[in-house]
Amino acid sequence: MKVIKAKDYNDMSKKAAQIIAAQITLKPDSVLGFATGSSPVGTYQELARKNQAGEIDFSNITTVNLDEYRGLPQEHEQSYINFMNTNLFDHVNIDKANTYLPNGMAEDPEAECARYEALIQELGGIDLQLLGIGHNGHIGFNEPSDRFEKATYCVSLTERTIEANKRFFDSADDVPRQAYTMGIGTIMAAKKIVVVVSGEDKADAVKKCIEGPITPSVQGSILHLHPDVTFICDEAAYSKLK
Ligand code: F6R
C-alpha cells in the first residue's frame, strides 16, 4: 500500500488526476472505475482541465461507477449518473454511451446486480478504480458488516451514511434507504486502485484502513490485500497515521 501525503484538497486532487491521466496516456482505451461524493470532485475538475488543454483524450475511455442510489430517477439532481454528468462527463470528450452506472430504477434488483456485474466482466474488468472512504471506512456503499460481499449487490444504507449524505438532500428523510454497489470482490479485482481522502473527520477511517486489522467492520481495510493501492491523503486526513 502506497500512501502519498498531499498538502490540501487541491494538491490531493491534482495528484490523483496525474495518476489517472498517466493511465489514460498509457492505455487510451482504459476502463476507469469512478466514485461520487465530495472527495473526487477536484480530481474530476483537474481531469476536465487536462482534457480541455489537450493533454488527455477520453474518446476511447469507458467508465463504470461504484454505485447508484436505488429508487432515484436518472434526472434527479442527486442521482449519481447526474453527478457524473455534471462533474465530469459534460466537460470531457467522452462518449456517454461508454459510461455505465447501476440503474437505480431497475424493477428487479437481483437482475440489475447480475447485469451490472456481468457488464464489468464483459468490459474486461476495471483498469483503475478511484475510491473515496466513508467515515465508517466504507468503500462504495459496502457498509460495516460481518463479511465482505463478492459482487454487485443491493444494500441498505446505515444511519451514519444517511446522516453524512443528507447534506445533498432537503432532509435525512429524502435520502434513499438503499443503493446498488459494486461488491468488495468487484473492487478488489480492479488492476489499480487510487483512494482520495481529505479532512480531519476522515483521519480515524484512514488510520483504521491503513494501520488497522483487516476486518469487514471496516470494509476499506481489505485494501491491504490488493497489490496496487495508492492512498492520497491531505494533511488533515493523514494526521493520525503513525
Ligand atoms: C461514492 C462512494 C462512497 C464515497 C464515500 C466518501 O460513490 O462510493 O463510498 O466515496 O462515502 O464520500 P465523500 O467523498 O462525499 O466524503
CSV table of C-alpha atoms and ligand atoms in Angstrom, one decimal:
chain,number,residue,atom,x,y,z
A,1,MET,CA,0.0,0.0,0.0
A,2,LYS,CA,1.4,3.4,-1.0
A,3,VAL,CA,0.5,6.5,1.0
A,4,ILE,CA,1.0,9.9,-0.6
A,5,LYS,CA,0.7,12.9,1.6
A,6,ALA,CA,-0.8,15.9,-0.1
A,7,LYS,CA,-0.8,19.5,1.2
A,8,ASP,CA,-4.5,20.1,0.9
A,9,TYR,CA,-7.6,19.1,-1.1
A,10,ASN,CA,-6.4,20.9,-4.2
A,11,ASP,CA,-3.0,19.2,-4.1
A,12,MET,CA,-4.7,15.8,-3.4
A,13,SER,CA,-6.9,16.3,-6.4
A,14,LYS,CA,-4.0,17.2,-8.7
A,15,LYS,CA,-2.0,14.2,-7.6
A,16,ALA,CA,-4.9,11.8,-8.2
A,17,ALA,CA,-5.6,13.4,-11.6
A,18,GLN,CA,-2.0,12.9,-12.6
A,19,ILE,CA,-2.2,9.2,-11.9
A,20,ILE,CA,-5.5,8.8,-13.8
A,21,ALA,CA,-4.0,10.9,-16.7
A,22,ALA,CA,-1.0,8.6,-16.8
A,23,GLN,CA,-3.3,5.6,-17.0
A,24,ILE,CA,-5.2,7.2,-19.9
A,25,THR,CA,-2.0,8.1,-21.7
A,26,LEU,CA,-0.5,4.6,-21.3
A,27,LYS,CA,-3.8,2.8,-22.2
A,28,PRO,CA,-6.2,5.1,-24.1
A,29,ASP,CA,-9.0,2.5,-24.0
A,30,SER,CA,-8.8,2.0,-20.3
A,31,VAL,CA,-11.9,1.1,-18.2
A,32,LEU,CA,-11.9,3.5,-15.4
A,33,GLY,CA,-14.0,2.9,-12.2
A,34,PHE,CA,-15.3,6.2,-10.8
A,35,ALA,CA,-16.8,7.3,-7.4
A,36,THR,CA,-19.1,10.2,-6.5
A,37,GLY,CA,-19.2,12.3,-3.3
A,38,SER,CA,-17.1,15.3,-2.3
A,39,SER,CA,-13.7,13.6,-2.4
A,40,PRO,CA,-13.2,13.2,-6.2
A,41,VAL,CA,-14.9,16.5,-7.3
A,42,GLY,CA,-11.5,18.3,-7.5
A,43,THR,CA,-9.9,15.3,-9.3
A,44,TYR,CA,-12.7,15.5,-11.9
A,45,GLN,CA,-12.2,19.2,-12.4
A,46,GLU,CA,-8.5,18.7,-12.9
A,47,LEU,CA,-9.2,15.8,-15.4
A,48,ALA,CA,-11.6,18.1,-17.3
A,49,ARG,CA,-8.9,20.8,-17.4
A,50,LYS,CA,-6.3,18.4,-18.7
A,51,ASN,CA,-8.8,17.2,-21.4
A,52,GLN,CA,-9.7,20.7,-22.5
A,53,ALA,CA,-6.0,21.6,-22.6
A,54,GLY,CA,-5.5,18.7,-25.0
A,55,GLU,CA,-3.3,16.7,-22.5
A,56,ILE,CA,-5.6,13.7,-22.3
A,57,ASP,CA,-8.2,12.1,-24.6
A,58,PHE,CA,-11.3,10.4,-23.2
A,59,SER,CA,-12.7,9.4,-26.6
A,60,ASN,CA,-11.8,5.7,-26.2
A,61,ILE,CA,-12.3,5.6,-22.4
A,62,THR,CA,-15.1,3.5,-20.8
A,63,THR,CA,-16.2,4.2,-17.2
A,64,VAL,CA,-18.1,2.2,-14.7
A,65,ASN,CA,-19.3,3.8,-11.4
A,66,LEU,CA,-19.1,2.2,-8.0
A,67,ASP,CA,-22.7,2.8,-7.0
A,68,GLU,CA,-26.1,4.4,-7.5
A,69,TYR,CA,-29.0,5.1,-5.2
A,70,ARG,CA,-31.9,2.7,-5.6
A,71,GLY,CA,-35.2,4.5,-6.5
A,72,LEU,CA,-33.8,7.8,-7.8
A,73,PRO,CA,-34.6,8.5,-11.4
A,74,GLN,CA,-31.7,9.5,-13.6
A,75,GLU,CA,-32.9,13.1,-13.8
A,76,HIS,CA,-32.9,13.5,-10.0
A,77,GLU,CA,-30.4,16.1,-9.0
A,78,GLN,CA,-28.8,13.7,-6.6
A,79,SER,CA,-28.6,10.6,-8.8
A,80,TYR,CA,-25.1,9.5,-9.3
A,81,ILE,CA,-25.5,9.5,-13.0
A,82,ASN,CA,-26.4,13.1,-12.8
A,83,PHE,CA,-23.4,13.8,-10.5
A,84,MET,CA,-21.1,12.2,-13.1
A,85,ASN,CA,-22.5,14.1,-16.0
A,86,THR,CA,-22.3,17.4,-14.1
A,87,ASN,CA,-18.9,16.9,-12.6
A,88,LEU,CA,-17.1,15.2,-15.4
A,89,PHE,CA,-18.8,13.7,-18.4
A,90,ASP,CA,-20.3,17.0,-19.6
A,91,HIS,CA,-16.8,18.6,-19.6
A,92,VAL,CA,-14.7,16.0,-21.4
A,93,ASN,CA,-14.8,14.3,-24.9
A,94,ILE,CA,-16.1,11.0,-23.6
A,95,ASP,CA,-18.8,9.1,-25.5
A,96,LYS,CA,-21.6,8.9,-22.9
A,97,ALA,CA,-22.7,5.6,-24.4
A,98,ASN,CA,-19.5,4.2,-22.8
A,99,THR,CA,-20.3,5.5,-19.3
A,100,TYR,CA,-22.1,3.0,-17.0
A,101,LEU,CA,-23.7,3.0,-13.6
A,102,PRO,CA,-26.2,0.7,-12.0
A,103,ASN,CA,-29.7,1.6,-13.0
A,104,GLY,CA,-31.3,2.9,-9.8
A,105,MET,CA,-34.8,2.5,-11.3
A,106,ALA,CA,-34.5,-1.2,-12.3
A,107,GLU,CA,-37.6,-3.2,-11.3
A,108,ASP,CA,-35.7,-6.4,-10.3
A,109,PRO,CA,-32.8,-5.6,-8.0
A,110,GLU,CA,-31.3,-9.0,-8.3
A,111,ALA,CA,-31.3,-9.0,-12.1
A,112,GLU,CA,-29.8,-5.5,-12.0
A,113,CYS,CA,-26.9,-6.6,-9.8
A,114,ALA,CA,-26.2,-9.6,-12.1
A,115,ARG,CA,-26.4,-7.4,-15.2
A,116,TYR,CA,-24.0,-4.8,-13.8
A,117,GLU,CA,-21.5,-7.4,-12.6
A,118,ALA,CA,-21.6,-9.2,-16.0
A,119,LEU,CA,-21.1,-5.9,-17.8
A,120,ILE,CA,-17.9,-5.2,-15.9
A,121,GLN,CA,-16.6,-8.6,-16.7
A,122,GLU,CA,-17.6,-8.2,-20.4
A,123,LEU,CA,-15.6,-4.9,-20.5
A,124,GLY,CA,-12.6,-6.9,-19.3
A,125,GLY,CA,-12.6,-5.6,-15.8
A,126,ILE,CA,-11.5,-2.3,-14.3
A,127,ASP,CA,-8.0,-0.9,-15.1
A,128,LEU,CA,-8.1,1.8,-12.4
A,129,GLN,CA,-10.7,2.3,-9.7
A,130,LEU,CA,-10.9,5.7,-7.9
A,131,LEU,CA,-12.3,5.5,-4.4
A,132,GLY,CA,-13.3,7.8,-1.5
A,133,ILE,CA,-13.8,6.4,2.0
A,134,GLY,CA,-16.8,6.9,4.3
A,135,HIS,CA,-16.4,7.9,8.0
A,136,ASN,CA,-17.1,4.3,8.9
A,137,GLY,CA,-14.5,3.1,6.5
A,138,HIS,CA,-16.9,2.1,3.8
A,139,ILE,CA,-15.9,1.9,0.2
A,140,GLY,CA,-18.6,2.1,-2.5
A,141,PHE,CA,-21.6,1.5,-0.3
A,142,ASN,CA,-20.0,-1.5,1.4
A,143,GLU,CA,-21.1,-0.7,4.9
A,144,PRO,CA,-19.6,-2.2,8.1
A,145,SER,CA,-20.7,-5.8,8.2
A,146,ASP,CA,-19.7,-9.3,9.3
A,147,ARG,CA,-18.5,-10.2,5.8
A,148,PHE,CA,-17.1,-8.9,2.5
A,149,GLU,CA,-19.5,-9.1,-0.4
A,150,LYS,CA,-18.1,-10.6,-3.6
A,151,ALA,CA,-20.1,-9.0,-6.4
A,152,THR,CA,-22.5,-6.1,-7.1
A,153,TYR,CA,-25.5,-6.1,-4.7
A,154,CYS,CA,-28.3,-4.0,-3.3
A,155,VAL,CA,-27.5,-2.7,0.2
A,156,SER,CA,-29.4,-0.9,3.0
A,157,LEU,CA,-27.6,2.3,4.0
A,158,THR,CA,-26.6,2.8,7.6
A,159,GLU,CA,-27.9,5.7,9.7
A,160,ARG,CA,-24.4,7.2,9.7
A,161,THR,CA,-24.2,7.2,5.9
A,162,ILE,CA,-27.7,8.6,5.6
A,163,GLU,CA,-26.7,11.3,8.1
A,164,ALA,CA,-23.5,12.0,6.1
A,165,ASN,CA,-25.3,12.2,2.8
A,166,LYS,CA,-28.3,14.2,3.9
A,167,ARG,CA,-26.3,17.4,3.1
A,168,PHE,CA,-27.1,16.8,-0.5
A,169,PHE,CA,-30.9,16.4,0.1
A,170,ASP,CA,-33.6,18.6,1.7
A,171,SER,CA,-33.6,16.4,4.8
A,172,ALA,CA,-32.4,13.0,6.0
A,173,ASP,CA,-35.9,11.6,5.2
A,174,ASP,CA,-35.3,12.3,1.5
A,175,VAL,CA,-32.1,10.2,1.4
A,176,PRO,CA,-32.8,6.9,-0.3
A,177,ARG,CA,-32.5,3.9,2.1
A,178,GLN,CA,-30.9,1.5,-0.4
A,179,ALA,CA,-28.3,1.6,-3.1
A,180,TYR,CA,-26.6,-0.6,-5.6
A,181,THR,CA,-22.9,-1.0,-5.1
A,182,MET,CA,-20.0,-3.0,-6.5
A,183,GLY,CA,-19.1,-5.6,-4.0
A,184,ILE,CA,-15.7,-5.8,-2.4
A,185,GLY,CA,-14.8,-8.6,-4.8
A,186,THR,CA,-15.6,-6.4,-7.8
A,187,ILE,CA,-13.5,-3.5,-6.4
A,188,MET,CA,-10.6,-5.8,-5.4
A,189,ALA,CA,-10.5,-7.2,-9.0
A,190,ALA,CA,-9.5,-3.7,-10.3
A,191,LYS,CA,-5.9,-3.7,-11.5
A,192,LYS,CA,-5.1,-0.5,-9.8
A,193,ILE,CA,-6.8,1.4,-7.0
A,194,VAL,CA,-6.4,5.1,-6.1
A,195,VAL,CA,-8.1,6.4,-2.9
A,196,VAL,CA,-8.6,10.1,-2.3
A,197,VAL,CA,-9.3,11.3,1.3
A,198,SER,CA,-9.4,14.7,2.8
A,199,GLY,CA,-10.4,16.3,6.1
A,200,GLU,CA,-9.8,15.7,9.7
A,201,ASP,CA,-13.2,13.9,10.0
A,202,LYS,CA,-11.7,11.1,7.9
A,203,ALA,CA,-8.5,10.7,9.9
A,204,ASP,CA,-9.8,7.9,12.0
A,205,ALA,CA,-11.2,6.0,9.0
A,206,VAL,CA,-7.8,6.4,7.2
A,207,LYS,CA,-6.0,5.1,10.3
A,208,LYS,CA,-8.2,2.1,10.5
A,209,CYS,CA,-7.9,1.3,6.8
A,210,ILE,CA,-4.1,1.7,6.7
A,211,GLU,CA,-2.9,0.6,10.1
A,212,GLY,CA,-5.8,-1.5,11.5
A,213,PRO,CA,-6.5,-5.2,11.1
A,214,ILE,CA,-8.4,-6.4,8.1
A,215,THR,CA,-12.0,-6.7,9.2
A,216,PRO,CA,-15.4,-6.4,7.5
A,217,SER,CA,-16.4,-3.9,10.2
A,218,VAL,CA,-14.0,-1.5,8.4
A,219,GLN,CA,-14.6,-2.5,4.8
A,220,GLY,CA,-11.7,-0.4,3.4
A,221,SER,CA,-9.2,-2.4,5.5
A,222,ILE,CA,-9.4,-5.1,2.8
A,223,LEU,CA,-7.4,-2.9,0.5
A,224,HIS,CA,-4.3,-4.2,2.4
A,225,LEU,CA,-4.7,-7.4,0.3
A,226,HIS,CA,-4.6,-5.5,-3.1
A,227,PRO,CA,-1.2,-5.4,-4.8
A,228,ASP,CA,-1.5,-1.9,-6.2
A,229,VAL,CA,-3.3,0.7,-4.0
A,230,THR,CA,-2.3,4.3,-3.6
A,231,PHE,CA,-3.9,6.4,-0.8
A,232,ILE,CA,-3.6,10.2,-1.5
A,233,CYS,CA,-4.5,11.9,1.8
A,234,ASP,CA,-4.4,15.6,2.6
A,235,GLU,CA,-2.6,16.6,5.8
A,236,ALA,CA,-5.7,16.5,7.9
A,237,ALA,CA,-6.8,13.0,6.8
A,238,TYR,CA,-3.2,11.9,7.2
A,239,SER,CA,-2.8,13.4,10.7
A,240,LYS,CA,-3.5,10.3,12.8
A,241,LEU,CA,-1.2,7.9,10.9
A,242,LYS,CA,2.0,6.8,12.8
B,1,F6R,C1,-19.3,7.3,-3.7
B,1,F6R,C2,-19.0,6.2,-2.7
B,1,F6R,C3,-18.7,6.5,-1.3
B,1,F6R,C4,-17.9,7.7,-1.0
B,1,F6R,C5,-17.7,7.9,0.5
B,1,F6R,C6,-17.0,9.3,0.8
B,1,F6R,O1,-19.5,6.8,-5.0
B,1,F6R,O2,-19.0,5.1,-3.1
B,1,F6R,O3,-18.0,5.4,-0.8
B,1,F6R,O4,-16.7,7.7,-1.7
B,1,F6R,O5,-18.9,7.9,1.1
B,1,F6R,O6,-17.9,10.3,0.4
B,1,F6R,P1,-17.3,11.8,0.4
B,1,F6R,O7,-16.3,11.9,-0.6
B,1,F6R,O8,-18.5,12.6,0.0
B,1,F6R,O9,-16.8,12.1,1.8
